[in-house]
PDB file of C-alpha atoms in Angstrom:
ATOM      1  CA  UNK Y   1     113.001 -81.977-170.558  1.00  0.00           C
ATOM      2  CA  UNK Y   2     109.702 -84.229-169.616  1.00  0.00           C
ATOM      3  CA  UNK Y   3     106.983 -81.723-168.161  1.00  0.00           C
ATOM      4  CA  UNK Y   4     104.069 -83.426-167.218  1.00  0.00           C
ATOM      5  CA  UNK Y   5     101.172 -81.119-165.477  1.00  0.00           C
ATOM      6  CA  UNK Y   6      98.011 -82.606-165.112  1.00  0.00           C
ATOM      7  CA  UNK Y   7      95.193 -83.207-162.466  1.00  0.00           C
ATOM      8  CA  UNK Y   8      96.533 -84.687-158.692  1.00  0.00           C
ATOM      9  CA  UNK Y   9      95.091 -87.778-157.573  1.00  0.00           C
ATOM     10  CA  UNK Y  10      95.059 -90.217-154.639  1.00  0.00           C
ATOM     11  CA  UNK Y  11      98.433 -91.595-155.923  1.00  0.00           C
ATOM     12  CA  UNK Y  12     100.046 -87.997-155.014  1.00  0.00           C
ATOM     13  CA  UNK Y  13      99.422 -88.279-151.312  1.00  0.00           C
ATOM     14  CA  UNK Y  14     103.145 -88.630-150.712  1.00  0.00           C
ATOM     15  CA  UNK Y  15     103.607 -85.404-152.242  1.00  0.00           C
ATOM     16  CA  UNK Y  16     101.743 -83.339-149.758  1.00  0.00           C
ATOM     17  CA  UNK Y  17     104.855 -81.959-146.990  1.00  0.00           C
ATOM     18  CA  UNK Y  18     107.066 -81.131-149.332  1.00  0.00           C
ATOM     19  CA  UNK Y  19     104.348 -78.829-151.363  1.00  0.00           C
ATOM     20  CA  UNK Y  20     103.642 -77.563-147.966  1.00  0.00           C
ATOM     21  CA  UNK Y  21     107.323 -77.261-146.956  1.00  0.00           C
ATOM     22  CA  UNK Y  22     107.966 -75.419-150.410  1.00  0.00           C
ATOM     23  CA  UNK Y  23     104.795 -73.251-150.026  1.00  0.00           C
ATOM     24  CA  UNK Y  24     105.860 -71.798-146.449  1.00  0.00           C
ATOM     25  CA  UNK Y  25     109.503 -71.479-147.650  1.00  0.00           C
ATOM     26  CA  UNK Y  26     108.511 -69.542-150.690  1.00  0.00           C
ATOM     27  CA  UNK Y  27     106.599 -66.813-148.785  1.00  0.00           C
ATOM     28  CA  UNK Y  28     109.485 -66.362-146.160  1.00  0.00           C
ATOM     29  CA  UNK Y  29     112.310 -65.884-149.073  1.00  0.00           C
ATOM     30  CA  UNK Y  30     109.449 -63.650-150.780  1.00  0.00           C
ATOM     31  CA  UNK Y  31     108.438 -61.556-147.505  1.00  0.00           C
ATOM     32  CA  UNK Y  32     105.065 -61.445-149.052  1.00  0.00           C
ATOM     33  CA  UNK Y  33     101.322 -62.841-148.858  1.00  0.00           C
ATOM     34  CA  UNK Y  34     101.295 -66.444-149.544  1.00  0.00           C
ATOM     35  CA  UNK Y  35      99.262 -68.596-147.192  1.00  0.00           C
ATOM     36  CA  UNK Y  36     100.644 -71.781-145.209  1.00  0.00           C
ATOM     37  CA  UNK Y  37      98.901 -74.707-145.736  1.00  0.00           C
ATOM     38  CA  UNK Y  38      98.538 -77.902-143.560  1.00  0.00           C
ATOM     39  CA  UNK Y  39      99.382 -81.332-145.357  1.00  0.00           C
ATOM     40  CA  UNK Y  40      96.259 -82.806-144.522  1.00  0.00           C
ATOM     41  CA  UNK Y  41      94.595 -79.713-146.537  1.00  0.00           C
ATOM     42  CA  UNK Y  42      96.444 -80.381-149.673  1.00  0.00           C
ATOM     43  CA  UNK Y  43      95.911 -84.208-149.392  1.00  0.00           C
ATOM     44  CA  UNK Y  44      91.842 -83.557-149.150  1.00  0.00           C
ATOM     45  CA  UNK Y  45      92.582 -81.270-152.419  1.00  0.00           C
ATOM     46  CA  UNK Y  46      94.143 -84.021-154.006  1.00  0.00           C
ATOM     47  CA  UNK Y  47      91.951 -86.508-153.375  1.00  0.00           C
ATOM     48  CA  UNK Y  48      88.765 -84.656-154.300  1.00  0.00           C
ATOM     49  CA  UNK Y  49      90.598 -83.946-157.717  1.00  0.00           C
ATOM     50  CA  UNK Y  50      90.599 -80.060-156.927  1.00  0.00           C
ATOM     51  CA  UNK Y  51      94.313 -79.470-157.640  1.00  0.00           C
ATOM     52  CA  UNK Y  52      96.956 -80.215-160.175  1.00  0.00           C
ATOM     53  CA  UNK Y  53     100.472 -80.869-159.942  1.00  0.00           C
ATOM     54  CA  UNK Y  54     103.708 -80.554-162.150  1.00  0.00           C
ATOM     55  CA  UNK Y  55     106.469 -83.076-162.355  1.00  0.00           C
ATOM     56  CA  UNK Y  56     110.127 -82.474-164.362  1.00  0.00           C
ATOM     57  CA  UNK Y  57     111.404 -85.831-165.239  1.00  0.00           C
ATOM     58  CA  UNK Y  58     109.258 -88.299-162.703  1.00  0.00           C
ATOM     59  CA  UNK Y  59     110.818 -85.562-160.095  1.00  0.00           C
ATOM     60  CA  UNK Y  60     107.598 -82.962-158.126  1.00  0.00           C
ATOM     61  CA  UNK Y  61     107.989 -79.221-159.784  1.00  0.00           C
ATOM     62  CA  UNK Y  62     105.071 -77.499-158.768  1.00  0.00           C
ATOM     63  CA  UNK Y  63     101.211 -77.803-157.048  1.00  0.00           C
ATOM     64  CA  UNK Y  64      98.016 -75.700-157.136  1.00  0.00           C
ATOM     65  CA  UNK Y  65      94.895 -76.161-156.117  1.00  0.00           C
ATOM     66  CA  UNK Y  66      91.029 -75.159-156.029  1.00  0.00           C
ATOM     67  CA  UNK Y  67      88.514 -73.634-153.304  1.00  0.00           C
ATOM     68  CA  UNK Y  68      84.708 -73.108-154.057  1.00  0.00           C
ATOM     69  CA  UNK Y  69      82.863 -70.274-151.620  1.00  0.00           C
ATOM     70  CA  UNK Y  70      79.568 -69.485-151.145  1.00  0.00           C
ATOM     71  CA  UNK Y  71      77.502 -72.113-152.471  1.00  0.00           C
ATOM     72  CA  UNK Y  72      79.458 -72.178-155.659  1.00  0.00           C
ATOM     73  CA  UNK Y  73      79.082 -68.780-156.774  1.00  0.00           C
ATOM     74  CA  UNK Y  74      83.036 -68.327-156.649  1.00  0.00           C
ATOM     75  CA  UNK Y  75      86.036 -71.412-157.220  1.00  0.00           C
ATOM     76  CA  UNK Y  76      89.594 -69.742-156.177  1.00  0.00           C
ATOM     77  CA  UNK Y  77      92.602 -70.641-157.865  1.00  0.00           C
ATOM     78  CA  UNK Y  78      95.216 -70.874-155.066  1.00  0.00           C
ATOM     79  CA  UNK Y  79      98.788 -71.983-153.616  1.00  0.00           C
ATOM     80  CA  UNK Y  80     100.196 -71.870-157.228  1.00  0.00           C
ATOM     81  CA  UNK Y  81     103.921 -73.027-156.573  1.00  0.00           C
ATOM     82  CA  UNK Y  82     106.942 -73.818-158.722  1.00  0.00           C
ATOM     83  CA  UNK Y  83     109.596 -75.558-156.966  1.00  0.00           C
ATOM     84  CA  UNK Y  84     113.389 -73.266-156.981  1.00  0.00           C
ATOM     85  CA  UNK Y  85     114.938 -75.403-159.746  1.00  0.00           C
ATOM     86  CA  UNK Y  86     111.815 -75.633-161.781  1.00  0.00           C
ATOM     87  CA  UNK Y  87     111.069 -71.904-161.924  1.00  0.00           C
ATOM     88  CA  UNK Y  88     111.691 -69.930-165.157  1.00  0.00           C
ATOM     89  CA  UNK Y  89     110.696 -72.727-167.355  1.00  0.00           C
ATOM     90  CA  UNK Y  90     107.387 -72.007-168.004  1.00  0.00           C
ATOM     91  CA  UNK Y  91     105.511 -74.234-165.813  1.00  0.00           C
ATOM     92  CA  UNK Y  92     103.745 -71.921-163.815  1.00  0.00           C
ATOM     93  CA  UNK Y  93     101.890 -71.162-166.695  1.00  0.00           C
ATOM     94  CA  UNK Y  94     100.936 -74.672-167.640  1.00  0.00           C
ATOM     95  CA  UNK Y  95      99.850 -74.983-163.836  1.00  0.00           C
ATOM     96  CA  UNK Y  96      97.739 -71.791-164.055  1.00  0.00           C
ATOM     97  CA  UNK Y  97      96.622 -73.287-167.307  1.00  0.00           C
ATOM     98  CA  UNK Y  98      95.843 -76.449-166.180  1.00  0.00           C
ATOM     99  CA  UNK Y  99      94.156 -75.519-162.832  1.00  0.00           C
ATOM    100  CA  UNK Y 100      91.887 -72.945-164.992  1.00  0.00           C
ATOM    101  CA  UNK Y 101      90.765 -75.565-166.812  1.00  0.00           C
ATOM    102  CA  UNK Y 102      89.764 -77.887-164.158  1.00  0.00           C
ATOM    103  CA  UNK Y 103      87.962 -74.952-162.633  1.00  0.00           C
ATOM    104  CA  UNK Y 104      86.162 -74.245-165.717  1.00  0.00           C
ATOM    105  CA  UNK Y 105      84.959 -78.125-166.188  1.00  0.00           C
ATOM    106  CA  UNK Y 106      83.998 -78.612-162.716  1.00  0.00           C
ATOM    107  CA  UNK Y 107      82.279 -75.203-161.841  1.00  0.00           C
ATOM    108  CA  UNK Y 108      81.224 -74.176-164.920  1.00  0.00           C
ATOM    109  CA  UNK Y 109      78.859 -71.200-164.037  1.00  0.00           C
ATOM    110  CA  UNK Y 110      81.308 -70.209-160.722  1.00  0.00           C
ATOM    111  CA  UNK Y 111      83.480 -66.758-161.364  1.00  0.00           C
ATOM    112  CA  UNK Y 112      86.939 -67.547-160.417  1.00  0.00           C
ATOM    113  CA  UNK Y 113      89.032 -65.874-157.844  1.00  0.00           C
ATOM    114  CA  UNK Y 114      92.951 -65.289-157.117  1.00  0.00           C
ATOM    115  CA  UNK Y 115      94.053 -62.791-155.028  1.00  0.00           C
ATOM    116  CA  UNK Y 116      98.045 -62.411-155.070  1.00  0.00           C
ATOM    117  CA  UNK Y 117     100.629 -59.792-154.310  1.00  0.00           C
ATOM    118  CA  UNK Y 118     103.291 -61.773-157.322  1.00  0.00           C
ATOM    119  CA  UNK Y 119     103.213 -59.713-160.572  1.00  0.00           C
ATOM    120  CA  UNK Y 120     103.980 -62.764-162.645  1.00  0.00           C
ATOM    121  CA  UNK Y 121     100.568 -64.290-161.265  1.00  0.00           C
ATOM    122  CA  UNK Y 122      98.813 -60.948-161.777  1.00  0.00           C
ATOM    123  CA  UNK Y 123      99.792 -61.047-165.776  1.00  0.00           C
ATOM    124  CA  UNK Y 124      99.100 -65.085-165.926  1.00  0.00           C
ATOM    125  CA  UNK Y 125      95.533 -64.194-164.405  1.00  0.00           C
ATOM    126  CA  UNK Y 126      95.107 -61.125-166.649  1.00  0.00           C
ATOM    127  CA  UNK Y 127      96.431 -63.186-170.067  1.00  0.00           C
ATOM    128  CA  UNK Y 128      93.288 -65.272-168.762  1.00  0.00           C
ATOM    129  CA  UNK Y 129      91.072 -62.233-168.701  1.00  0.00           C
ATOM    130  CA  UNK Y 130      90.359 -62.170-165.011  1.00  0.00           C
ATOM    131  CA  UNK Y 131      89.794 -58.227-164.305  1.00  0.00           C
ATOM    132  CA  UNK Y 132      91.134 -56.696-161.332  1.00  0.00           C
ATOM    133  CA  UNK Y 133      88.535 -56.079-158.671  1.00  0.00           C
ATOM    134  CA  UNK Y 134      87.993 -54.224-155.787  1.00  0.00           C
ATOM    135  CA  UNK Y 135      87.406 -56.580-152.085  1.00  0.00           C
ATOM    136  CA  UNK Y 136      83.556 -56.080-152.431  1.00  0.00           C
ATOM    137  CA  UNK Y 137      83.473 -57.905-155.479  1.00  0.00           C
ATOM    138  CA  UNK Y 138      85.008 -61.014-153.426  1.00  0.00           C
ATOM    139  CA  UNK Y 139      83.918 -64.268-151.500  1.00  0.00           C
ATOM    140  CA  UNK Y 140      82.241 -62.886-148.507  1.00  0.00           C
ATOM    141  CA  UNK Y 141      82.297 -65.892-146.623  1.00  0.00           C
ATOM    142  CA  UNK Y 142      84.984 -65.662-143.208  1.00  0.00           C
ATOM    143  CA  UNK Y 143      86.393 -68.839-144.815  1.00  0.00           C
ATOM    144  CA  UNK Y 144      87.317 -67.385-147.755  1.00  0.00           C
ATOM    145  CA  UNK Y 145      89.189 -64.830-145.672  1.00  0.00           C
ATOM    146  CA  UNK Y 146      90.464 -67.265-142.976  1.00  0.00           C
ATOM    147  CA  UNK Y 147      92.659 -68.770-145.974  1.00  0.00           C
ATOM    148  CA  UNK Y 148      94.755 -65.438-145.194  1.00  0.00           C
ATOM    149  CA  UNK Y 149      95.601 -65.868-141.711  1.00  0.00           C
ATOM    150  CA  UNK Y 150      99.179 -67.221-142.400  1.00  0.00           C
ATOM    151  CA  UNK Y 151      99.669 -63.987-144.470  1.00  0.00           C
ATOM    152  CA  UNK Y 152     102.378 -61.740-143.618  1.00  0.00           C
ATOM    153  CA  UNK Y 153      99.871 -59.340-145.001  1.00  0.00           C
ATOM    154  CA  UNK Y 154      96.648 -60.527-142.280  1.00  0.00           C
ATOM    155  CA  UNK Y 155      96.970 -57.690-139.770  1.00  0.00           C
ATOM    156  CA  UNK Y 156      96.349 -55.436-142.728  1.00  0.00           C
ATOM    157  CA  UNK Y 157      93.104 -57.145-144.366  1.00  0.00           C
ATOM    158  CA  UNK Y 158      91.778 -56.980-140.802  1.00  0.00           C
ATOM    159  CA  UNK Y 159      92.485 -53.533-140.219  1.00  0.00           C
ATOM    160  CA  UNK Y 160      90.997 -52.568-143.220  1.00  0.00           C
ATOM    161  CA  UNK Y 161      87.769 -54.339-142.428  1.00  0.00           C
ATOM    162  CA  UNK Y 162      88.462 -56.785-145.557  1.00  0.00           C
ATOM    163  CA  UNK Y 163      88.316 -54.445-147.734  1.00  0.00           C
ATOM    164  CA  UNK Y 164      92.086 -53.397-148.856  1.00  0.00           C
ATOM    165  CA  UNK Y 165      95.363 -55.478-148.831  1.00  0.00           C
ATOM    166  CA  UNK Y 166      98.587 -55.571-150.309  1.00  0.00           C
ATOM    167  CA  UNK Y 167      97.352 -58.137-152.422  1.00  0.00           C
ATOM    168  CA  UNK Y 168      95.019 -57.407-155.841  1.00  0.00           C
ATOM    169  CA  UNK Y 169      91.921 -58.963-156.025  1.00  0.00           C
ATOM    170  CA  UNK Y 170      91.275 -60.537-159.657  1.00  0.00           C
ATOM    171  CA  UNK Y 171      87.966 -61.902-161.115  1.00  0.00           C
ATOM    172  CA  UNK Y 172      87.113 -64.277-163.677  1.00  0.00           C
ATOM    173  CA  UNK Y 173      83.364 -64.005-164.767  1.00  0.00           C
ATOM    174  CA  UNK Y 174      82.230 -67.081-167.317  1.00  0.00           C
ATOM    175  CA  UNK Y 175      78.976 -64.873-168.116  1.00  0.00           C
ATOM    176  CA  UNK Y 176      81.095 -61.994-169.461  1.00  0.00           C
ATOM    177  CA  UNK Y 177      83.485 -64.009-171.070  1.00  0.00           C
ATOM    178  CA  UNK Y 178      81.927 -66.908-172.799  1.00  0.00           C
ATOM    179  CA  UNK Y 179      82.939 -66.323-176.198  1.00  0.00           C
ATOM    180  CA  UNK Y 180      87.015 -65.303-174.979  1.00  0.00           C
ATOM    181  CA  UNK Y 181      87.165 -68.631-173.468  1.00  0.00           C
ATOM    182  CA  UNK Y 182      87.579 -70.336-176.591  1.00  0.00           C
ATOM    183  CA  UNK Y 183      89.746 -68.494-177.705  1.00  0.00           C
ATOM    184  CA  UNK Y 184      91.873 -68.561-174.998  1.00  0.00           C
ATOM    185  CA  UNK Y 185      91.999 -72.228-175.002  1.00  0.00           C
ATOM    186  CA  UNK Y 186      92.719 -72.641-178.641  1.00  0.00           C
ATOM    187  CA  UNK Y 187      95.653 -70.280-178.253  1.00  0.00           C
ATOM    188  CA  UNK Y 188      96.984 -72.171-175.179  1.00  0.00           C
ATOM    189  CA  UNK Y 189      96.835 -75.544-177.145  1.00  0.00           C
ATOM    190  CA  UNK Y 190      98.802 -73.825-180.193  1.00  0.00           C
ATOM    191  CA  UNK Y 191     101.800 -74.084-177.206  1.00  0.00           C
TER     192      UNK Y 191
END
């Protein structure tokens, strides 16, 4: 099986609905936080070179994508997706991998965010040594937050005053981890 992940470009354009389509579908079969994203969105992702995308023989398998907030200080890693018949062969990992990467060449000094109610993101994130966080510790920036509005979670975040979901807030900090980093991506390319 041909798994190709690697950064999205211009040339993925056409791509954009059906990542949408499979993002919005996702969260209704899960019943939990994922947010919808417009087409237009994802295309602007793609053709800044702020996502990367997964194909299984020539055929789309899976999207994700990158955010910064205030003035750099954090990148998000966000709208990770595998595609139904794609799932449970690894390739949300080489996503996550992939997407890390790109955050870490781009944004080099920027801590990296994902907030997520999917255990199977939590223990990608936490194999990465992102730290779970309390909302404080977050983007501040109503943007940051206005990516949840699609959430079947929202009414919660609001009524909390942004400061407790259902989802866990996770934290990637390239001062505390400079030396894991390498490590991390010499283990990664043993795979």
């Amino acid at each position: 099986m041909n798994i190709v992940v690697r950064k999205a470009t211009h040339a993925d354009l056409q791509y954009a609905q059906a990542i949408c389509d499979e993002m919005e579908e996702s969260a209704k079969k899960r019943g939990t936080g994922i947010a919808k994203r417009d087409p237009e969105y994802i295309k602007k992702k793609m053709n800044d070179e702020n996502s990367v995308i997964a194909f299984v023989g020539g055929k789309i398998a899976g999207f994700s994508y990158i955010e910064v907030y205030d003035d750099g200080e954090f990148v998000a890693n966000s709208g990770l997706i595998v595609f139904p018949e794609f799932r449970a062969l690894g390739i949300a990992k080489k996503i996550k991998k992939e997407i890390f990467k790109l955050s870490r060449s781009k944004f080099k000094k920027a801590k990296i965010v994902s907030i997520t109610t999917s255990a199977i993101v939590m223990k990608m994130n936490t194999d990465l040594d992102f730290k779970p966080v309390t909302f404080s510790e977050l983007p501040v920036s109503d943007r940051f937050w206005n990516g949840c509005k699609s959430c079947v979670n929202y009414e919660i975040l609001m009524k909390k005053d942004k400061k407790v979901c259902l989802c866990t807030g996770l934290l990637y900090d390239p001062e505390k981890n400079q030396s894991k980093i390498k490590k991390f991506i010499q283990k990664w390319q043993k795979k």
